[in-house]
Short mmCIF file of C-alpha atoms and ligand atoms in Angstrom, two decimals:
data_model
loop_
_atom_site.label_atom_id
_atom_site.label_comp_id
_atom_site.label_asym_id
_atom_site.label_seq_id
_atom_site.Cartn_x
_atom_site.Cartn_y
_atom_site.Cartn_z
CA UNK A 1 55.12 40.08 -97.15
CA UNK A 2 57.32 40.50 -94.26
CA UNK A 3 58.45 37.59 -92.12
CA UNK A 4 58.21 37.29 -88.52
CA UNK A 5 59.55 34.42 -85.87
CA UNK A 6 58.07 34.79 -82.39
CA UNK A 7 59.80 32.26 -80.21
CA UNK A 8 57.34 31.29 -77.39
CA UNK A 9 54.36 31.38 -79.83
CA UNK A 10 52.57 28.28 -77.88
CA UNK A 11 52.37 30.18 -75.11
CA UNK A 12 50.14 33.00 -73.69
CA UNK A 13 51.45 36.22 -75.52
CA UNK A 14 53.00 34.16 -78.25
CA UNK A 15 49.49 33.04 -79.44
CA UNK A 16 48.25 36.59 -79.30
CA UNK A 17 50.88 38.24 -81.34
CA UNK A 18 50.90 35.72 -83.81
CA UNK A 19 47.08 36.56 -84.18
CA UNK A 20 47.75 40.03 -84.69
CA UNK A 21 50.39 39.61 -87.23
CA UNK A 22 48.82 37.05 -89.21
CA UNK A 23 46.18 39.81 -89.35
CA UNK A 24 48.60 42.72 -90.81
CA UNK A 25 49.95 40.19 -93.53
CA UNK A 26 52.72 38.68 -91.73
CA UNK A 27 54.40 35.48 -92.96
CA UNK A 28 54.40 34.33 -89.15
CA UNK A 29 57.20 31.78 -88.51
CA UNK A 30 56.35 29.75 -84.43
CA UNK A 31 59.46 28.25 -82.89
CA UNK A 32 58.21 25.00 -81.18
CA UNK A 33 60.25 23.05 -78.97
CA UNK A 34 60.07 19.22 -78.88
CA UNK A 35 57.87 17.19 -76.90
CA UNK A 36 56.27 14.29 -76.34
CA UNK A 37 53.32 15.72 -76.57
CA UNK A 38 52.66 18.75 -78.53
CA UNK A 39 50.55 21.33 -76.97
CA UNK A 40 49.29 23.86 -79.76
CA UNK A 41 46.13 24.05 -78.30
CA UNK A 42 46.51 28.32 -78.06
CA UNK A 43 47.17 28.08 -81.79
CA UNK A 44 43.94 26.27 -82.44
CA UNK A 45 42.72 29.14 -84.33
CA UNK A 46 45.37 29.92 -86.53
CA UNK A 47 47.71 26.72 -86.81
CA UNK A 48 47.03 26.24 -90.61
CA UNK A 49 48.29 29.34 -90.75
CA UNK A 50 51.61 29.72 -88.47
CA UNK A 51 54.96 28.29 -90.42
CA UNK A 52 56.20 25.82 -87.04
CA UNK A 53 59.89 25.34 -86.81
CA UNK A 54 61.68 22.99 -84.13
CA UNK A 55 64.04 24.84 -81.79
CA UNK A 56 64.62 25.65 -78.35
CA UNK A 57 66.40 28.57 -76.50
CA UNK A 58 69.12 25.93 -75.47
CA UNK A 59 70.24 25.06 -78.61
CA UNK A 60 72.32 27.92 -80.41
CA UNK A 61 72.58 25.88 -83.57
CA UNK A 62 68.82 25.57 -84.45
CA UNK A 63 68.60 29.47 -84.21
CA UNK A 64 71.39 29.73 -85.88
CA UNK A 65 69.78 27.51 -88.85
CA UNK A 66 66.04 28.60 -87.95
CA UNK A 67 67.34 32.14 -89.30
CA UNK A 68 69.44 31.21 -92.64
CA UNK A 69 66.16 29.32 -93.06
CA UNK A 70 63.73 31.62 -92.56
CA UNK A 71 65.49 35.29 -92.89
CA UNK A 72 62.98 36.72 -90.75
CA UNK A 73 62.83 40.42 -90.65
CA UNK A 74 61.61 41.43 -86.85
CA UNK A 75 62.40 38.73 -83.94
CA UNK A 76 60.05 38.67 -81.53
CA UNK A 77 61.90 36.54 -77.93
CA UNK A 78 58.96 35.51 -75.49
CA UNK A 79 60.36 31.94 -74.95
CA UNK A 80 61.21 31.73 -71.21
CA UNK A 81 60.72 29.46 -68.38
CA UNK A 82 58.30 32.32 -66.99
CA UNK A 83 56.97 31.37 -63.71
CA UNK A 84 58.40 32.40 -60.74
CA UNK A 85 58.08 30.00 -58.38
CA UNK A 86 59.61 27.37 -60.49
CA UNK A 87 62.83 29.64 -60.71
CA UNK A 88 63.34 28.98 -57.01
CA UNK A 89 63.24 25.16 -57.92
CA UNK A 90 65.04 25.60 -60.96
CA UNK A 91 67.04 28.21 -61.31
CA UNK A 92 69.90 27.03 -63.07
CA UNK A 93 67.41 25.92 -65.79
CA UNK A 94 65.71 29.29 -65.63
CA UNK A 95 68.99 31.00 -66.07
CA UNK A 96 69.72 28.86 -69.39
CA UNK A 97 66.55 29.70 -70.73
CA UNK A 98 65.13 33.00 -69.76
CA UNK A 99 68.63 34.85 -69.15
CA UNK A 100 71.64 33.06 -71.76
CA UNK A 101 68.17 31.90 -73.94
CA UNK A 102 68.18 35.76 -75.44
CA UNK A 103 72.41 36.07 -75.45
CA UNK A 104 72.06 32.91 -77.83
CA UNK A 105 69.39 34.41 -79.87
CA UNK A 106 71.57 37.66 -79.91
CA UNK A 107 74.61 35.97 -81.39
CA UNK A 108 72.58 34.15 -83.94
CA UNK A 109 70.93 37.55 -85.27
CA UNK A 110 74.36 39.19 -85.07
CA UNK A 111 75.83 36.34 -87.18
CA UNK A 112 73.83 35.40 -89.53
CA UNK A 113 70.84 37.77 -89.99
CA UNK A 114 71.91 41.40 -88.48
CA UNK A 115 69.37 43.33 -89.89
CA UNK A 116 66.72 41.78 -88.23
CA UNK A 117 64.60 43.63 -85.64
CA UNK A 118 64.65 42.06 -82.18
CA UNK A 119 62.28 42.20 -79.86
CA UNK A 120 63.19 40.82 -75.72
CA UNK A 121 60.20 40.23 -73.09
CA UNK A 122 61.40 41.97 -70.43
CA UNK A 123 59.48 42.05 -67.04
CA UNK A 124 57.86 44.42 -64.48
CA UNK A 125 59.84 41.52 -62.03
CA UNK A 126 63.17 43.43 -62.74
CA UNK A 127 61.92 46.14 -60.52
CA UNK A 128 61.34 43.38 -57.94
CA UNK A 129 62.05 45.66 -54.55
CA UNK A 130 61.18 48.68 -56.21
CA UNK A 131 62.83 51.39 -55.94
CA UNK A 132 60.47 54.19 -57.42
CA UNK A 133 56.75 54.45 -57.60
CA UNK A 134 55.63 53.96 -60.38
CA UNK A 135 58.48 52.29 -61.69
CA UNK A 136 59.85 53.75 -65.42
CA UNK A 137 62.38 52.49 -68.09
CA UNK A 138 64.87 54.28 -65.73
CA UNK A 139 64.06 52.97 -62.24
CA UNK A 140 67.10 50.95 -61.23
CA UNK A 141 66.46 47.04 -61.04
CA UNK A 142 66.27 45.34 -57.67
CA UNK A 143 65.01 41.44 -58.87
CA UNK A 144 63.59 39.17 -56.33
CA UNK A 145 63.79 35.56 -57.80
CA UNK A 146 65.93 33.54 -59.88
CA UNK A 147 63.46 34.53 -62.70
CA UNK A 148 63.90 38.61 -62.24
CA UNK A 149 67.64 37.93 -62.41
CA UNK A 150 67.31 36.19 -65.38
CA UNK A 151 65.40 38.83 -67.08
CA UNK A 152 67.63 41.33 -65.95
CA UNK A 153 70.80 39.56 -67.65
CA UNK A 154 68.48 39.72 -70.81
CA UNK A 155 67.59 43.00 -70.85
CA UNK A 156 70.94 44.18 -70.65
CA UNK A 157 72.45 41.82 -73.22
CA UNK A 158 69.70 43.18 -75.58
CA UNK A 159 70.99 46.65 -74.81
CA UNK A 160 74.41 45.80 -75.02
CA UNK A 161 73.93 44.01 -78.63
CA UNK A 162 72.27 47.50 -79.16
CA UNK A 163 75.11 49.71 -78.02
CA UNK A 164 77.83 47.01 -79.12
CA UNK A 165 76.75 45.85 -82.56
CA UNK A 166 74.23 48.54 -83.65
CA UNK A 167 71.49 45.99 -83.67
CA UNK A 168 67.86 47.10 -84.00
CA UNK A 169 67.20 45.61 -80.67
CA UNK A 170 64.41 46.84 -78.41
CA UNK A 171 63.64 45.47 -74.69
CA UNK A 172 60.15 45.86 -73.94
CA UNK A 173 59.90 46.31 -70.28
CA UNK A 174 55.59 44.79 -69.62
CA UNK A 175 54.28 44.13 -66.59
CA UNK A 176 51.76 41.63 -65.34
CA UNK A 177 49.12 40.64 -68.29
CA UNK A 178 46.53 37.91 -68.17
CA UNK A 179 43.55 36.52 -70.74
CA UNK A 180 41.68 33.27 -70.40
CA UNK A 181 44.77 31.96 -72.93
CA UNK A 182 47.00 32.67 -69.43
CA UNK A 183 48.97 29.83 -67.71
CA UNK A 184 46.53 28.04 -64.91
CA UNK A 185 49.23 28.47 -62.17
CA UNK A 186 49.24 32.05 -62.74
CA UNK A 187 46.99 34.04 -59.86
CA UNK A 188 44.52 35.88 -62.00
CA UNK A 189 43.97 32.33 -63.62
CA UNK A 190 43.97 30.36 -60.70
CA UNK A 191 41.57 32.84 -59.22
CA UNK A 192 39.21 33.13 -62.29
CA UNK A 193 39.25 29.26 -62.46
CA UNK A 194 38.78 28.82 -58.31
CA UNK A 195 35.60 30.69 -58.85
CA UNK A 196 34.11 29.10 -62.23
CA UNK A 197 34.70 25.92 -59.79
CA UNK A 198 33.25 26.76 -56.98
CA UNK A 199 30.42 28.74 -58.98
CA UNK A 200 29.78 25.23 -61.09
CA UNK A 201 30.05 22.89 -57.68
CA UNK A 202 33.38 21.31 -58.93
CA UNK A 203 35.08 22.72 -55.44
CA UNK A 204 35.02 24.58 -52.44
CA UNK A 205 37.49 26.38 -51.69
CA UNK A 206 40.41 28.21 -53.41
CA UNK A 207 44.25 27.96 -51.35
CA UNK A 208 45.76 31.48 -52.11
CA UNK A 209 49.02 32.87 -51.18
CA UNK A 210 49.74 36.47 -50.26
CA UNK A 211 46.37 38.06 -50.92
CA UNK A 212 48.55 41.84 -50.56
CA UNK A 213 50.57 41.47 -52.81
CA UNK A 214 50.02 44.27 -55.73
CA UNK A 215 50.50 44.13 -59.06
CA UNK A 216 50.06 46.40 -62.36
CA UNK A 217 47.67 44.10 -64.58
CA UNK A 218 46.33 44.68 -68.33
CA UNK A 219 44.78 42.09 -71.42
CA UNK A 220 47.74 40.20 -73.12
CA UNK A 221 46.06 40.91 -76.17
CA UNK A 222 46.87 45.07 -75.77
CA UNK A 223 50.28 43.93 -74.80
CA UNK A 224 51.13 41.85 -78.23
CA UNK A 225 50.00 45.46 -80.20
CA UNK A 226 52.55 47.24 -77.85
CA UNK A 227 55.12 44.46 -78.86
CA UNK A 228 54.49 44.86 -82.48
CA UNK A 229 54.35 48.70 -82.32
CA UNK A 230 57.43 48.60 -80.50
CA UNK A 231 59.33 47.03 -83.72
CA UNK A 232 58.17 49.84 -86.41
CA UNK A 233 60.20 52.21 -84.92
CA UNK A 234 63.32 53.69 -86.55
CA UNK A 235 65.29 53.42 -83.58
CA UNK A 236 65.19 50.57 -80.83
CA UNK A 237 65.07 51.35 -77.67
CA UNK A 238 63.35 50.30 -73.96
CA UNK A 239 59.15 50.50 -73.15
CA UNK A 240 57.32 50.14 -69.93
CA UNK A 241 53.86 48.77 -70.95
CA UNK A 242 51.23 49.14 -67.95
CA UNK A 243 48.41 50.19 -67.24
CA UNK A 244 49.70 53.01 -64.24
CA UNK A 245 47.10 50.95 -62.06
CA UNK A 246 47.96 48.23 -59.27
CA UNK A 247 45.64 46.44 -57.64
CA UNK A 248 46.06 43.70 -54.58
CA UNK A 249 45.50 40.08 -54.90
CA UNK A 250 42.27 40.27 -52.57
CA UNK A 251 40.93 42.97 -54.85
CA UNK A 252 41.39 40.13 -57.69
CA UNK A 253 39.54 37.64 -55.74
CA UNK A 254 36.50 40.27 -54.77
CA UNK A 255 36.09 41.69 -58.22
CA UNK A 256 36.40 37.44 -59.73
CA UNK A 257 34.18 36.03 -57.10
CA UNK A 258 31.61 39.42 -57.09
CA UNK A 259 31.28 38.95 -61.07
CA UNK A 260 29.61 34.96 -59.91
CA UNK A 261 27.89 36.81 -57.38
CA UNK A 262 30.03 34.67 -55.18
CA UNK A 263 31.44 36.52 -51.35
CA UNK A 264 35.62 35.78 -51.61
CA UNK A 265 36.10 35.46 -47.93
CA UNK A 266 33.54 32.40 -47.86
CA UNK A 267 35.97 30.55 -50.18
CA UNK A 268 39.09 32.01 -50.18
CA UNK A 269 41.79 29.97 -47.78
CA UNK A 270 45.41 30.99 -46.60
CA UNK A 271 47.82 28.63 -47.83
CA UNK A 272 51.51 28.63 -46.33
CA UNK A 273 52.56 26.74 -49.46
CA UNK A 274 51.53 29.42 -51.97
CA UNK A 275 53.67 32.18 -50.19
CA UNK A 276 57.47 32.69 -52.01
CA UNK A 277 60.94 32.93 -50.36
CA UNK A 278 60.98 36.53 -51.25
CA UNK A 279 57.98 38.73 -52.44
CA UNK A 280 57.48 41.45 -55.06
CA UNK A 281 55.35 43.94 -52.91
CA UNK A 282 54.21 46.13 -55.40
CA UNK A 283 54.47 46.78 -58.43
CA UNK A 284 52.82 50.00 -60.78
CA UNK A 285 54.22 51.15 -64.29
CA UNK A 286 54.10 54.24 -65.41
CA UNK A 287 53.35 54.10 -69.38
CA UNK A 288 53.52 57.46 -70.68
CA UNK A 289 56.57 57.03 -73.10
CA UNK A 290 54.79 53.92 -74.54
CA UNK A 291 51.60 56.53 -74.91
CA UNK A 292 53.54 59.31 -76.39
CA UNK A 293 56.21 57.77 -78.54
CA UNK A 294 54.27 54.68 -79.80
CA UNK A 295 50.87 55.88 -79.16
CA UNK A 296 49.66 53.03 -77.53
CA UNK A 297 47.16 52.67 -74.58
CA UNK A 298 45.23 49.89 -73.11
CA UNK A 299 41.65 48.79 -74.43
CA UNK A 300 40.94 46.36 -71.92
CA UNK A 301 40.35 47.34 -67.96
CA UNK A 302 41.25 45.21 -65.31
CA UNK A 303 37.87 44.50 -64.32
CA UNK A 304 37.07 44.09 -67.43
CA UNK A 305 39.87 41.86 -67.38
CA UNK A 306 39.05 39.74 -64.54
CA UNK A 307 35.58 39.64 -65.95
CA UNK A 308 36.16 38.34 -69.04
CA UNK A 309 38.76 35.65 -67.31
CA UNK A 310 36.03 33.95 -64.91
CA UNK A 311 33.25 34.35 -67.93
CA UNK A 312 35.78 32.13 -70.04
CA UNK A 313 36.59 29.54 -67.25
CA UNK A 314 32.83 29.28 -66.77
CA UNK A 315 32.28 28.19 -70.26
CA UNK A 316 35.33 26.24 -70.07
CA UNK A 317 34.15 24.00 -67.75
CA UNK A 318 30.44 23.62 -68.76
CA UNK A 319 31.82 22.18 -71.73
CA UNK A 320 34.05 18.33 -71.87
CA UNK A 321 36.76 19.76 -72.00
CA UNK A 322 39.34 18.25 -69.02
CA UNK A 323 41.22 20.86 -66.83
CA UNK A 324 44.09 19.38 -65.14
CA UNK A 325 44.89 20.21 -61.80
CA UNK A 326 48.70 21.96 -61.65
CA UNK A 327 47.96 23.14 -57.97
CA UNK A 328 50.36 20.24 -56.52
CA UNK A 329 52.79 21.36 -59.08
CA UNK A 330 53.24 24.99 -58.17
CA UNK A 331 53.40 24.93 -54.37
CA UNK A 332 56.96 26.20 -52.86
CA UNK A 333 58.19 24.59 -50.19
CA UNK A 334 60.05 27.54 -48.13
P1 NAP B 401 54.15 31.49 -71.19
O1 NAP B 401 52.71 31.37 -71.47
O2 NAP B 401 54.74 30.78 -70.02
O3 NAP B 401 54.92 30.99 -72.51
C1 NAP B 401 56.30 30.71 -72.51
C2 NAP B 401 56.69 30.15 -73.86
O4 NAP B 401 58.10 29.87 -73.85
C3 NAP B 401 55.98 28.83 -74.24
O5 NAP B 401 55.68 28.86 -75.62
C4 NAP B 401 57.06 27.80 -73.97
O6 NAP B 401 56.94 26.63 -74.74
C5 NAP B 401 58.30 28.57 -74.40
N1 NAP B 401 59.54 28.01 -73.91
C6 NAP B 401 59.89 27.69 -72.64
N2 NAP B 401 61.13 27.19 -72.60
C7 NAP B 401 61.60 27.20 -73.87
C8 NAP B 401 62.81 26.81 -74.46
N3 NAP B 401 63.83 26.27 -73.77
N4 NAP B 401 62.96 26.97 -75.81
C9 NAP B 401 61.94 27.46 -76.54
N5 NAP B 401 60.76 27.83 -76.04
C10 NAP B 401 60.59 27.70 -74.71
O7 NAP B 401 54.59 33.01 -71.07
P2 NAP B 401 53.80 34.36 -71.51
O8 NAP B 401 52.93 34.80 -70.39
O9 NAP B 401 53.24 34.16 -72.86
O10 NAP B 401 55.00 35.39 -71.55
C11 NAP B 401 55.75 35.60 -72.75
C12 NAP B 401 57.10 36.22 -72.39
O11 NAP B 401 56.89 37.46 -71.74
C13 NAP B 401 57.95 35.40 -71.43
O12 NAP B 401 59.30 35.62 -71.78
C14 NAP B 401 57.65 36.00 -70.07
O13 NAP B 401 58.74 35.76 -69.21
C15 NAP B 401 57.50 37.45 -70.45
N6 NAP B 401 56.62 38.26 -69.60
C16 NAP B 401 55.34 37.85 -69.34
C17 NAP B 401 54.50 38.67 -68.60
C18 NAP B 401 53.08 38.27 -68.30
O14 NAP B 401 52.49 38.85 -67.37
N7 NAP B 401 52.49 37.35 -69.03
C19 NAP B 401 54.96 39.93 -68.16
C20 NAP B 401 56.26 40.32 -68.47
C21 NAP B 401 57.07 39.49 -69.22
P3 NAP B 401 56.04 25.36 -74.25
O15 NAP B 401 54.65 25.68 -74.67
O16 NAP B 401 56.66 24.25 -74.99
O17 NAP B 401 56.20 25.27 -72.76
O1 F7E B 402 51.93 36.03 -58.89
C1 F7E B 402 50.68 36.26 -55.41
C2 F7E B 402 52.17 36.03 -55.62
O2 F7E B 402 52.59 34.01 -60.19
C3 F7E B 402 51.38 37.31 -58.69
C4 F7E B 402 54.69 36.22 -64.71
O3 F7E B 402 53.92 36.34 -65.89
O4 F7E B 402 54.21 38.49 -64.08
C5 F7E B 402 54.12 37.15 -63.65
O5 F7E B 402 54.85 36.95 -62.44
C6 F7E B 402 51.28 37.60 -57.21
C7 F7E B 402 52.53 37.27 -56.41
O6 F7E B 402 52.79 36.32 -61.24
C8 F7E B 402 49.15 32.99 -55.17
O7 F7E B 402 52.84 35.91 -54.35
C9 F7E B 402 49.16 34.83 -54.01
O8 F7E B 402 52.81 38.33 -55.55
O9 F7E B 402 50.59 35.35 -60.94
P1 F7E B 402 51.93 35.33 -60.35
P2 F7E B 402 54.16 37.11 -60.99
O10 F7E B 402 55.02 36.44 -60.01
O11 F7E B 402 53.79 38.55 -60.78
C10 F7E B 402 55.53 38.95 -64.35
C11 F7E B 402 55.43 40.37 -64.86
C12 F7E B 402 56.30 38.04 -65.23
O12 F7E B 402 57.18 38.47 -65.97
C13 F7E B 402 56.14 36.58 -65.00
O13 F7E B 402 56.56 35.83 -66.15
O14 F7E B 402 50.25 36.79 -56.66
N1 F7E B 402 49.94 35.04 -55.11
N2 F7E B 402 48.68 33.58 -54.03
C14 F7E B 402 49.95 33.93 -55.85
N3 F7E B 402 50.55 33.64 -57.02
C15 F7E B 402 50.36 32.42 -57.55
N4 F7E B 402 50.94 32.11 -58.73
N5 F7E B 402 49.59 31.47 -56.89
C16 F7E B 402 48.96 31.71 -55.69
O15 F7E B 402 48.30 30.85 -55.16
#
């Protein structure tokens, strides 16, 4: 049985992969960081199941002893501090994590467990003020945040550990992915939970940010398959995952609202707050090495997408369950 460690794995695509590899006979190993309260809740399904080991992507000692532990045989990094706006407010934490995070992983697989295949979450943000449409593995970077940055510093250590070392390292380059599992702060969640809200008579109205901007959006659940398919190959090497669609923020917001039979504009309100020092206009990937070399393609549309979100966050909040409000948390003050 081979052994995987997905760092990140309470997160969004961290609870999906571990799914899927669970499901091909993986021993799945889930690095957890500390808290005072531990959130597993994406793991309901499958915690018996997950091996949980305490570390965090600021500590290069734990992964050091996390591997001789564990000897995992593919390495799977989605740990990050992955929100954008929070990189503006934090960016020197978002640089430890997201950017020197993946160097310290690096140096732990190159010391103690080298023939281990590593996997980086890279990000559709590197393209930031693109510079091609649709942007490909070789469309030069141009990040926009803190948080691009970061990424970009990753995906070049993971090819340099590549190049350098000879490591079996592979950046996978995804863009934007959602599922009801997604982060509430996120806009296809905050938009599919504005509207099971206003549908259910909990509010009414839903503060949005740039409604133009565009992005390239697929099912995280497509994306973890991508991740895993990525790692059988012989040789490592860099993805774009996407759909090759992009689709506006307002188009988000008619296709949510249209699925509750809901009209956008009577709900939908400008706020100043929501906007970011620096956008990401647009945003499109092209997939077609990721379709011919791992022969992968997305199952899941984007309406279907957005469909499936607001059905979720419907049922969500018919049942007991409490759904805290992050809105106050997220806001950007410019
Ligand atoms: P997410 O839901 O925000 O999950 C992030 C995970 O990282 C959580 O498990 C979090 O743990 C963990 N984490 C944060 N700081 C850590 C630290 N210092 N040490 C260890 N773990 C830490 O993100 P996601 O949407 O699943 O994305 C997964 C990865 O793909 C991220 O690297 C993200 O940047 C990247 N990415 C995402 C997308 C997308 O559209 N979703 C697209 C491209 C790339 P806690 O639960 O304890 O907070
Ligand atoms: O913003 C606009 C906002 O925060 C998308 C992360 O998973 O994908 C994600 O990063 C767009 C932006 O995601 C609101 O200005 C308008 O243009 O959902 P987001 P993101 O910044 O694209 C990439 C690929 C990652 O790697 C990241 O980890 O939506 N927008 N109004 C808004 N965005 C938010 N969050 N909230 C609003 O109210």
């Amino acid at each position: 049985m081979p052994t995987a460690l997905i760092t990140g794995v309470t997160g969004q695509d961290g609870s999906y992969l571990a799914e899927f590899m669970l499901g091909l006979g993986y021993q799945v190993i889930g690095m957890v960081r500390r808290a005072s309260v531990v959130r597993l809740d994406r793991l309901e399904a499958i915690q018996d199941r997950v091996i949980l080991a305490q570390g965090d992507l600021l500590d290069q000692v734990c992964l050091v002893r996390i591997l001789q532990e564990y000897e995992p045989d593919e390495i799977y990094n989605l740990a990050a501090q992955s929100f954008v706006p929070t990189s503006w407010h934090q960016p020197i934490l978002t640089g430890e994590v997201t950017a020197l995070g993946v160097t310290r992983m690096l140096e732990a697989i190159r010391t103690v467990r080298p023939s281990a295949r590593f996997y980086q979450a890279s990000s559709s943000e590197m393209f930031g003020k693109v510079r091609e449409v649709p942007q490909k593995e070789t469309t030069p970077f141009y990040p926009r945040s803190p948080y691009g940055a970061a990424k970009v510093y990753g995906h070049w250590m993971t090819v340099n550990y590549r190049e350098s070392y000879g490591l079996h390292a592979t950046s996978g380059i995804l863009f934007n992915h959602g599922s009801p599992r997604r982060g509430l702060e996120f806009v296809e969640r905050k938009i599919s939970l504005g509207v099971a809200s206003i549908k259910l008579g909990l509010a009414d109205k839903l503060p949005l940010g740039n409604l133009e901007a565009r992005r390239d959006m697929g099912f995280a659940g497509d994306y973890a398959r991508a991740m895993w398919l990525m790692l059988q190959q012989d040789e490592p090497d860099d993805y774009v995952v996407a759909t090759g669609e992009t689709h506006s923020v307002r188009e988000m917001c008619d296709i949510a609202f249209s699925h509750a039979g809901l009209d956008y504009q009577d709900y939908v309100v400008r706020d100043e707050r929501f906007f970011r020092p620096a956008e990401v206009d647009l945003l499109v990937g092209d997939p077609s090495k990721a379709g011919r070399v791992l022969g992968w393609e997305p199952q899941i549309t984007f309406t279907e997408l957005m469909h499936m979100m607001v059905d979720a966050d419907l049922e969500l909040l018919r049942s007991d369950e409490r759904v805290p409000d992050v809105t106050e948390m997220t806001t950007l003050r410019r």
